[in-house]
Short mmCIF file of C-alpha atoms in Angstrom, two decimals:
data_model
loop_
_atom_site.label_atom_id
_atom_site.label_comp_id
_atom_site.label_asym_id
_atom_site.label_seq_id
_atom_site.Cartn_x
_atom_site.Cartn_y
_atom_site.Cartn_z
CA UNK A 1 81.91 3.22 -71.06
CA UNK A 2 81.17 6.63 -72.49
CA UNK A 3 83.10 7.25 -75.71
CA UNK A 4 84.05 10.51 -77.41
CA UNK A 5 81.42 9.69 -79.99
CA UNK A 6 78.80 9.41 -77.24
CA UNK A 7 79.88 12.71 -75.74
CA UNK A 8 79.83 14.52 -79.05
CA UNK A 9 76.33 13.26 -79.82
CA UNK A 10 75.15 14.26 -76.35
CA UNK A 11 76.54 17.76 -76.82
CA UNK A 12 74.82 18.12 -80.18
CA UNK A 13 71.49 17.25 -78.55
CA UNK A 14 72.06 19.75 -75.76
CA UNK A 15 72.68 22.55 -78.24
CA UNK A 16 69.55 21.92 -80.28
CA UNK A 17 67.33 21.60 -77.22
CA UNK A 18 68.81 24.78 -75.78
CA UNK A 19 68.43 26.77 -78.98
CA UNK A 20 64.81 25.74 -79.40
CA UNK A 21 63.67 26.61 -75.90
CA UNK A 22 65.73 29.78 -75.62
CA UNK A 23 64.55 31.40 -78.82
CA UNK A 24 61.08 30.11 -79.71
CA UNK A 25 58.51 32.71 -78.70
CA UNK A 26 60.71 35.58 -79.87
CA UNK A 27 58.75 38.23 -81.78
CA UNK A 28 59.93 38.13 -85.39
CA UNK A 29 58.92 39.69 -88.70
CA UNK A 30 60.32 39.60 -92.24
CA UNK A 31 62.22 42.78 -91.33
CA UNK A 32 63.82 41.39 -88.18
CA UNK A 33 64.41 37.79 -89.24
CA UNK A 34 67.94 38.47 -90.49
CA UNK A 35 69.16 39.91 -87.22
CA UNK A 36 67.54 37.10 -85.25
CA UNK A 37 69.19 34.43 -87.42
CA UNK A 38 72.59 36.04 -86.88
CA UNK A 39 72.08 36.49 -83.14
CA UNK A 40 71.04 32.86 -82.65
CA UNK A 41 74.05 31.65 -84.61
CA UNK A 42 76.49 33.86 -82.73
CA UNK A 43 74.92 32.95 -79.41
CA UNK A 44 75.02 29.18 -79.83
CA UNK A 45 78.52 29.37 -81.31
CA UNK A 46 79.64 30.55 -77.87
CA UNK A 47 78.82 27.19 -76.37
CA UNK A 48 81.48 24.53 -75.91
CA UNK A 49 82.23 22.13 -78.79
CA UNK A 50 80.24 24.06 -81.39
CA UNK A 51 82.27 24.16 -84.61
CA UNK A 52 79.68 25.79 -86.79
CA UNK A 53 76.00 26.54 -86.91
CA UNK A 54 73.66 27.82 -89.61
CA UNK A 55 70.19 29.09 -88.69
CA UNK A 56 67.52 29.88 -91.22
CA UNK A 57 64.05 31.24 -90.52
CA UNK A 58 61.71 30.13 -93.31
CA UNK A 59 60.20 33.37 -94.63
CA UNK A 60 57.18 31.65 -96.21
CA UNK A 61 56.20 29.96 -92.96
CA UNK A 62 56.94 33.16 -91.07
CA UNK A 63 54.55 35.12 -93.29
CA UNK A 64 51.76 32.58 -92.73
CA UNK A 65 52.14 33.05 -88.97
CA UNK A 66 52.01 36.84 -88.93
CA UNK A 67 49.31 38.22 -86.62
CA UNK A 68 47.21 41.36 -87.07
CA UNK A 69 50.03 43.38 -85.48
CA UNK A 70 52.40 42.43 -88.27
CA UNK A 71 54.68 39.97 -86.54
CA UNK A 72 54.89 36.32 -85.51
CA UNK A 73 56.44 34.41 -82.65
CA UNK A 74 59.34 32.23 -83.66
CA UNK A 75 58.29 28.59 -83.66
CA UNK A 76 59.68 25.24 -84.67
CA UNK A 77 57.91 25.22 -88.03
CA UNK A 78 59.97 28.22 -89.15
CA UNK A 79 63.33 27.04 -87.90
CA UNK A 80 66.02 25.30 -89.89
CA UNK A 81 69.28 24.61 -88.13
CA UNK A 82 72.47 22.89 -89.26
CA UNK A 83 74.91 22.21 -86.46
CA UNK A 84 78.42 20.80 -86.35
CA UNK A 85 79.78 19.77 -82.96
CA UNK A 86 83.28 18.46 -82.37
CA UNK A 87 84.54 16.60 -79.28
CA UNK A 88 88.08 15.33 -79.53
CA UNK A 89 88.31 14.27 -83.16
CA UNK A 90 84.68 13.24 -83.46
CA UNK A 91 82.46 15.44 -85.59
CA UNK A 92 78.69 15.27 -85.25
CA UNK A 93 76.41 16.80 -87.86
CA UNK A 94 72.91 17.40 -86.54
CA UNK A 95 70.00 19.41 -87.77
CA UNK A 96 66.55 20.66 -87.09
CA UNK A 97 63.95 20.94 -89.80
CA UNK A 98 60.31 20.25 -90.48
CA UNK A 99 59.44 16.66 -91.43
CA UNK A 100 55.82 15.60 -92.07
CA UNK A 101 54.58 18.83 -90.56
CA UNK A 102 56.58 18.62 -87.34
CA UNK A 103 59.87 20.17 -86.33
CA UNK A 104 62.35 17.32 -85.99
CA UNK A 105 65.83 17.27 -84.51
CA UNK A 106 68.02 14.60 -86.08
CA UNK A 107 71.52 13.21 -86.12
CA UNK A 108 72.78 13.32 -89.66
CA UNK A 109 76.29 11.97 -89.58
CA UNK A 110 79.11 11.16 -87.18
CA UNK A 111 82.68 11.30 -88.51
CA UNK B 1 75.49 4.72 -89.40
CA UNK B 2 73.39 6.09 -86.58
CA UNK B 3 72.65 3.43 -83.95
CA UNK B 4 69.88 3.24 -81.37
CA UNK B 5 72.52 4.07 -78.80
CA UNK B 6 73.43 7.23 -80.72
CA UNK B 7 69.78 8.23 -80.97
CA UNK B 8 69.11 7.64 -77.30
CA UNK B 9 72.12 9.75 -76.29
CA UNK B 10 71.08 12.51 -78.68
CA UNK B 11 67.57 12.55 -77.18
CA UNK B 12 68.97 12.76 -73.64
CA UNK B 13 71.00 15.81 -74.64
CA UNK B 14 67.97 17.47 -76.24
CA UNK B 15 65.92 17.05 -73.07
CA UNK B 16 68.53 18.57 -70.78
CA UNK B 17 69.20 21.51 -73.08
CA UNK B 18 65.47 22.12 -73.42
CA UNK B 19 64.78 21.92 -69.69
CA UNK B 20 67.58 24.33 -68.88
CA UNK B 21 66.60 27.03 -71.35
CA UNK B 22 62.87 26.68 -70.82
CA UNK B 23 62.90 27.00 -67.05
CA UNK B 24 65.93 29.00 -65.95
CA UNK B 25 64.85 32.54 -65.18
CA UNK B 26 61.64 31.38 -63.51
CA UNK B 27 60.90 33.28 -60.28
CA UNK B 28 61.25 30.81 -57.42
CA UNK B 29 61.27 30.93 -53.62
CA UNK B 30 61.49 28.29 -50.89
CA UNK B 31 57.67 28.34 -50.85
CA UNK B 32 57.25 27.75 -54.58
CA UNK B 33 60.18 25.42 -55.23
CA UNK B 34 58.11 22.26 -54.70
CA UNK B 35 55.51 23.14 -57.30
CA UNK B 36 58.19 24.17 -59.78
CA UNK B 37 60.08 20.89 -59.34
CA UNK B 38 56.89 18.92 -59.99
CA UNK B 39 55.89 21.03 -62.98
CA UNK B 40 59.30 20.67 -64.63
CA UNK B 41 59.24 16.91 -64.11
CA UNK B 42 55.71 16.52 -65.46
CA UNK B 43 56.46 18.80 -68.37
CA UNK B 44 59.63 17.06 -69.55
CA UNK B 45 58.04 13.64 -69.00
CA UNK B 46 55.67 14.57 -71.84
CA UNK B 47 58.51 14.52 -74.32
CA UNK B 48 59.25 11.48 -76.45
CA UNK B 49 61.55 8.75 -75.05
CA UNK B 50 61.59 10.12 -71.48
CA UNK B 51 61.23 7.18 -69.10
CA UNK B 52 61.73 9.08 -65.87
CA UNK B 53 63.01 12.37 -64.58
CA UNK B 54 63.79 13.71 -61.14
CA UNK B 55 64.30 17.45 -60.61
CA UNK B 56 65.60 18.96 -57.41
CA UNK B 57 66.09 22.64 -56.66
CA UNK B 58 68.87 23.01 -54.08
CA UNK B 59 67.28 24.99 -51.25
CA UNK B 60 70.59 26.20 -49.83
CA UNK B 61 71.72 27.65 -53.15
CA UNK B 62 68.24 29.06 -53.69
CA UNK B 63 68.37 30.91 -50.37
CA UNK B 64 71.75 32.44 -51.24
CA UNK B 65 70.28 33.83 -54.44
CA UNK B 66 67.20 35.43 -52.93
CA UNK B 67 66.87 39.13 -53.75
CA UNK B 68 65.47 41.91 -51.61
CA UNK B 69 61.98 41.03 -52.86
CA UNK B 70 62.22 37.56 -51.34
CA UNK B 71 62.67 35.42 -54.41
CA UNK B 72 65.33 34.23 -56.85
CA UNK B 73 65.44 33.35 -60.52
CA UNK B 74 66.02 29.68 -61.19
CA UNK B 75 69.57 29.12 -62.40
CA UNK B 76 71.86 26.25 -63.19
CA UNK B 77 73.59 26.36 -59.82
CA UNK B 78 70.33 25.39 -58.11
CA UNK B 79 69.30 22.65 -60.49
CA UNK B 80 69.84 18.93 -60.08
CA UNK B 81 68.32 16.68 -62.69
CA UNK B 82 68.39 12.91 -63.15
CA UNK B 83 67.04 11.75 -66.47
CA UNK B 84 66.38 8.34 -67.98
CA UNK B 85 65.74 8.19 -71.71
CA UNK B 86 64.90 5.01 -73.61
CA UNK B 87 65.05 4.49 -77.38
CA UNK B 88 64.36 0.95 -78.53
CA UNK B 89 65.97 -1.12 -75.80
CA UNK B 90 68.77 1.36 -75.07
CA UNK B 91 68.58 3.21 -71.77
CA UNK B 92 70.57 6.39 -71.23
CA UNK B 93 71.07 7.83 -67.78
CA UNK B 94 72.06 11.49 -67.86
CA UNK B 95 72.17 14.20 -65.27
CA UNK B 96 72.72 17.81 -64.55
CA UNK B 97 74.45 18.95 -61.42
CA UNK B 98 77.06 21.44 -60.23
CA UNK B 99 80.70 20.36 -60.62
CA UNK B 100 83.55 22.67 -59.65
CA UNK B 101 81.17 25.59 -59.36
CA UNK B 102 79.55 25.14 -62.78
CA UNK B 103 76.35 23.44 -63.85
CA UNK B 104 77.36 20.41 -65.87
CA UNK B 105 75.28 18.10 -68.01
CA UNK B 106 76.75 14.62 -68.23
CA UNK B 107 76.12 11.16 -69.60
CA UNK B 108 76.24 8.73 -66.72
CA UNK B 109 75.53 5.33 -68.17
CA UNK B 110 74.21 3.64 -71.28
CA UNK B 111 72.60 0.20 -70.90
CA UNK C 1 37.81 54.14 -66.49
CA UNK C 2 40.95 53.11 -68.30
CA UNK C 3 42.64 56.07 -70.01
CA UNK C 4 45.06 56.16 -72.92
CA UNK C 5 47.72 57.01 -70.37
CA UNK C 6 46.88 53.85 -68.42
CA UNK C 7 47.01 51.75 -71.56
CA UNK C 8 50.31 53.17 -72.68
CA UNK C 9 51.89 52.51 -69.29
CA UNK C 10 50.50 48.97 -69.25
CA UNK C 11 51.99 48.32 -72.69
CA UNK C 12 55.38 49.60 -71.59
CA UNK C 13 55.35 47.18 -68.66
CA UNK C 14 54.39 44.27 -70.91
CA UNK C 15 57.30 44.97 -73.26
CA UNK C 16 59.93 45.10 -70.52
CA UNK C 17 58.64 41.97 -68.80
CA UNK C 18 58.55 40.17 -72.14
CA UNK C 19 62.04 41.24 -73.17
CA UNK C 20 63.54 40.17 -69.85
CA UNK C 21 62.03 36.69 -69.77
CA UNK C 22 62.51 36.01 -73.47
CA UNK C 23 66.18 36.85 -73.65
CA UNK C 24 67.80 36.31 -70.26
CA UNK C 25 69.64 33.01 -70.29
CA UNK C 26 70.91 33.56 -73.82
CA UNK C 27 74.58 32.59 -74.22
CA UNK C 28 76.55 35.78 -74.87
CA UNK C 29 80.18 36.81 -75.14
CA UNK C 30 81.98 40.07 -75.94
CA UNK C 31 82.08 38.85 -79.57
CA UNK C 32 78.35 38.15 -79.83
CA UNK C 33 76.96 40.97 -77.69
CA UNK C 34 76.52 43.33 -80.64
CA UNK C 35 74.36 40.96 -82.64
CA UNK C 36 72.27 40.11 -79.58
CA UNK C 37 71.65 43.79 -78.80
CA UNK C 38 70.47 44.39 -82.36
CA UNK C 39 68.29 41.28 -82.44
CA UNK C 40 66.57 42.19 -79.16
CA UNK C 41 65.89 45.71 -80.39
CA UNK C 42 64.54 44.56 -83.74
CA UNK C 43 62.47 41.85 -82.11
CA UNK C 44 60.77 44.06 -79.53
CA UNK C 45 60.25 46.81 -82.10
CA UNK C 46 57.86 44.39 -83.84
CA UNK C 47 55.45 44.57 -80.94
CA UNK C 48 52.47 46.93 -80.99
CA UNK C 49 52.93 50.51 -79.74
CA UNK C 50 56.74 50.37 -79.59
CA UNK C 51 58.11 53.62 -80.99
CA UNK C 52 61.74 53.02 -80.22
CA UNK C 53 63.97 50.82 -78.12
CA UNK C 54 67.66 50.88 -77.27
CA UNK C 55 69.32 47.83 -75.71
CA UNK C 56 72.80 47.81 -74.28
CA UNK C 57 74.66 44.88 -72.79
CA UNK C 58 77.18 46.16 -70.26
CA UNK C 59 80.50 44.73 -71.42
CA UNK C 60 82.17 45.11 -68.02
CA UNK C 61 79.46 43.15 -66.24
CA UNK C 62 79.43 40.64 -69.07
CA UNK C 63 83.15 40.02 -68.68
CA UNK C 64 82.77 39.42 -64.94
CA UNK C 65 80.17 36.75 -65.65
CA UNK C 66 82.17 34.80 -68.21
CA UNK C 67 82.53 31.13 -67.34
CA UNK C 68 85.45 28.81 -68.05
CA UNK C 69 84.03 28.16 -71.51
CA UNK C 70 84.39 31.82 -72.46
CA UNK C 71 80.79 32.97 -72.40
CA UNK C 72 78.08 34.14 -70.02
CA UNK C 73 74.31 33.86 -69.87
CA UNK C 74 72.53 37.15 -70.37
CA UNK C 75 71.15 38.39 -67.06
CA UNK C 76 69.47 41.47 -65.66
CA UNK C 77 72.69 42.90 -64.28
CA UNK C 78 74.06 43.29 -67.82
CA UNK C 79 70.96 44.72 -69.42
CA UNK C 80 70.19 48.36 -70.03
CA UNK C 81 67.02 49.15 -71.95
CA UNK C 82 65.42 52.43 -72.97
CA UNK C 83 61.92 52.07 -74.33
CA UNK C 84 59.43 54.49 -75.83
CA UNK C 85 55.84 53.32 -76.19
CA UNK C 86 53.06 55.37 -77.78
CA UNK C 87 49.31 54.75 -77.48
CA UNK C 88 47.14 57.40 -79.09
CA UNK C 89 49.06 60.59 -78.39
CA UNK C 90 50.48 59.41 -75.06
CA UNK C 91 54.19 58.67 -74.96
CA UNK C 92 55.67 56.57 -72.17
CA UNK C 93 59.41 56.46 -71.54
CA UNK C 94 60.44 53.44 -69.51
CA UNK C 95 63.74 51.81 -68.81
CA UNK C 96 65.54 48.96 -67.26
CA UNK C 97 68.85 49.37 -65.52
CA UNK C 98 70.73 48.28 -62.41
CA UNK C 99 69.96 50.27 -59.25
CA UNK C 100 71.58 49.37 -55.92
CA UNK C 101 72.78 46.08 -57.34
CA UNK C 102 69.42 44.96 -58.73
CA UNK C 103 67.91 45.17 -62.20
CA UNK C 104 65.04 47.64 -61.96
CA UNK C 105 62.30 48.42 -64.46
CA UNK C 106 61.00 51.95 -64.09
CA UNK C 107 58.63 54.47 -65.61
CA UNK C 108 60.61 57.56 -66.46
CA UNK C 109 58.18 59.98 -68.01
CA UNK C 110 54.72 60.15 -69.52
CA UNK C 111 54.04 62.87 -72.11
CA UNK D 1 54.71 62.98 -62.36
CA UNK D 2 54.40 59.24 -61.93
CA UNK D 3 51.50 58.33 -59.63
CA UNK D 4 50.89 55.18 -57.59
CA UNK D 5 48.23 54.34 -60.15
CA UNK D 6 50.79 54.59 -62.94
CA UNK D 7 53.23 52.39 -61.05
CA UNK D 8 50.63 49.76 -60.29
CA UNK D 9 49.56 49.57 -63.93
CA UNK D 10 53.20 49.35 -65.05
CA UNK D 11 53.81 46.48 -62.63
CA UNK D 12 50.74 44.63 -63.90
CA UNK D 13 52.06 44.87 -67.44
CA UNK D 14 55.50 43.62 -66.40
CA UNK D 15 54.00 40.54 -64.74
CA UNK D 16 51.91 39.53 -67.76
CA UNK D 17 54.76 40.07 -70.21
CA UNK D 18 57.09 38.07 -67.98
CA UNK D 19 54.67 35.19 -67.48
CA UNK D 20 54.01 34.89 -71.19
CA UNK D 21 57.62 34.80 -72.30
CA UNK D 22 58.84 32.65 -69.43
CA UNK D 23 56.32 29.87 -69.80
CA UNK D 24 55.13 29.69 -73.40
CA UNK D 25 56.91 26.85 -75.15
CA UNK D 26 56.67 24.59 -72.11
CA UNK D 27 55.71 21.02 -73.02
CA UNK D 28 52.22 20.39 -71.62
CA UNK D 29 49.58 17.68 -71.85
CA UNK D 30 46.17 17.14 -70.25
CA UNK D 31 47.99 15.11 -67.57
CA UNK D 32 50.53 17.81 -66.73
CA UNK D 33 48.40 20.94 -67.15
CA UNK D 34 47.37 21.05 -63.49
CA UNK D 35 50.91 21.09 -62.17
CA UNK D 36 51.93 23.72 -64.71
CA UNK D 37 49.03 26.00 -63.75
CA UNK D 38 49.99 25.75 -60.08
CA UNK D 39 53.68 26.31 -60.75
CA UNK D 40 53.02 29.41 -62.87
CA UNK D 41 50.75 30.86 -60.21
CA UNK D 42 53.19 30.18 -57.39
CA UNK D 43 56.10 31.49 -59.42
CA UNK D 44 54.51 34.80 -60.40
CA UNK D 45 53.12 35.27 -56.89
CA UNK D 46 56.76 35.59 -55.76
CA UNK D 47 57.13 38.83 -57.68
CA UNK D 48 56.72 42.20 -55.99
CA UNK D 49 53.21 43.71 -55.76
CA UNK D 50 51.37 40.58 -56.86
CA UNK D 51 48.30 40.15 -54.63
CA UNK D 52 46.76 37.23 -56.43
CA UNK D 53 46.94 35.37 -59.69
CA UNK D 54 44.82 32.68 -61.29
CA UNK D 55 46.13 30.75 -64.30
CA UNK D 56 44.02 28.43 -66.39
CA UNK D 57 45.15 26.34 -69.35
CA UNK D 58 42.20 25.79 -71.67
CA UNK D 59 41.96 22.01 -72.03
CA UNK D 60 40.00 22.15 -75.27
CA UNK D 61 42.56 24.34 -76.99
CA UNK D 62 45.33 22.23 -75.49
CA UNK D 63 43.86 19.07 -76.98
CA UNK D 64 43.65 20.68 -80.43
CA UNK D 65 47.35 21.48 -80.25
CA UNK D 66 48.57 18.04 -79.24
CA UNK D 67 51.22 16.66 -81.58
CA UNK D 68 51.82 13.04 -82.61
CA UNK D 69 53.91 12.56 -79.48
CA UNK D 70 50.92 13.31 -77.24
CA UNK D 71 51.79 16.76 -75.97
CA UNK D 72 51.64 20.42 -76.94
CA UNK D 73 53.74 23.49 -76.29
CA UNK D 74 52.05 26.05 -74.09
CA UNK D 75 50.94 29.02 -76.18
CA UNK D 76 48.90 32.16 -75.77
CA UNK D 77 45.75 30.63 -77.20
CA UNK D 78 45.58 28.21 -74.26
CA UNK D 79 46.36 30.69 -71.50
CA UNK D 80 43.88 32.52 -69.30
CA UNK D 81 45.30 34.68 -66.54
CA UNK D 82 43.64 36.87 -63.94
CA UNK D 83 46.05 39.08 -62.05
CA UNK D 84 45.65 41.47 -59.13
CA UNK D 85 48.55 43.83 -58.44
CA UNK D 86 48.66 46.30 -55.54
CA UNK D 87 50.99 49.28 -55.17
CA UNK D 88 50.30 51.46 -52.17
CA UNK D 89 46.51 51.39 -51.93
CA UNK D 90 45.96 51.10 -55.70
CA UNK D 91 44.68 47.77 -56.97
CA UNK D 92 44.99 46.88 -60.63
CA UNK D 93 43.02 44.01 -62.13
CA UNK D 94 44.50 42.78 -65.38
CA UNK D 95 44.02 39.70 -67.45
CA UNK D 96 45.11 37.70 -70.41
CA UNK D 97 42.64 35.83 -72.57
CA UNK D 98 41.84 35.12 -76.19
CA UNK D 99 39.83 37.80 -78.00
CA UNK D 100 38.95 37.45 -81.70
CA UNK D 101 41.41 34.60 -82.06
CA UNK D 102 44.37 36.38 -80.48
CA UNK D 103 45.78 36.30 -76.97
CA UNK D 104 45.17 39.74 -75.50
CA UNK D 105 46.51 41.31 -72.32
CA UNK D 106 44.15 43.92 -70.91
CA UNK D 107 43.64 46.25 -67.99
CA UNK D 108 40.28 45.48 -66.48
CA UNK D 109 39.88 47.82 -63.53
CA UNK D 110 41.87 50.13 -61.30
CA UNK D 111 40.58 50.73 -57.74
#
């Protein structure tokens, strides 16, 4: 049996996997990071069951990745995401952040 | 509390979201569909917790999408995916296929 | 011999190919199209030799592509791009737009 | 005036930009690198004006990028591409390779 809880968790995973592989590789600089954060949030918010999403590009990590042309490519080490997905009355809080030097997607809480 | 079942379902969602947004848009023709299917399978199989994956590009839908240059861009209407993810001793079967004219990712079974 | 003109034209091609394959597939709706246009422009403007870029997502085509969940995936039929690249004193105007039902990238003028 | 030479160079740029932004980010390991090289070659060969393409994933760089899960994400430092584009009777040889620690796309020769 697949429960609403199962479905909500599955949807949260889909969103984080999608976000990561759609947007990593995007050219980004300190000047353009704001508009990219907003565009990712507004884009993913279009998808079904997304209640809210907060995307932050870590400016310190971004600066360390800047090439001689003055920009970086968005990667997992720069990305912080907080996601709330709702299916039926089940709310799933998931996130992406760097843990022990690796970008990690994790389930935080299911209400 | 987050169970192994929850984690396994979350991982299955991540993989399908990642696959979709990494590979859609890829130029593909009847001649190159085989190598793309294999490359997607071998690529996603690298990811943690993936036990097996089968990717099929629907040749009929592919042909309908071919442009005047003789190729198409991979899209969700062409993609069929069967995925088995295992976390601890929990096995999650998930898939992607077209339902009612839309590509749909779904949880099939959790053992 | 590779001239500055050659290099500038090559760079213009790189930018359009990059933009297309980075951003197509992005979930987009009438509500989020503005932020995506701005983010694409600001992102590509980071790349070397880009003098200016204007991105427009055709709202009529977007609306025709909206799925039952209320959004579409960005595709070439929605995208209009005007790009100006400069290498040395050579300026290349290139664009992407739909011609005869297909997205077409073209060189417009070299000064 | 836009010459055949101009057009051929523009097309070569488009192909390299497209390849880079379509395929970087793909999960890859020493075991799956072969199938990914073939799939990229066969995919890009579908595009108009491509006469030949050779893609190599540098196994040494790949190994240095492997994460604790045993795979890496394809990036520009691993990618070597040799491309031949033909428009009319103009042949453009272009390539992508690492120069001074950065992935560089370059025009090699126009015949």
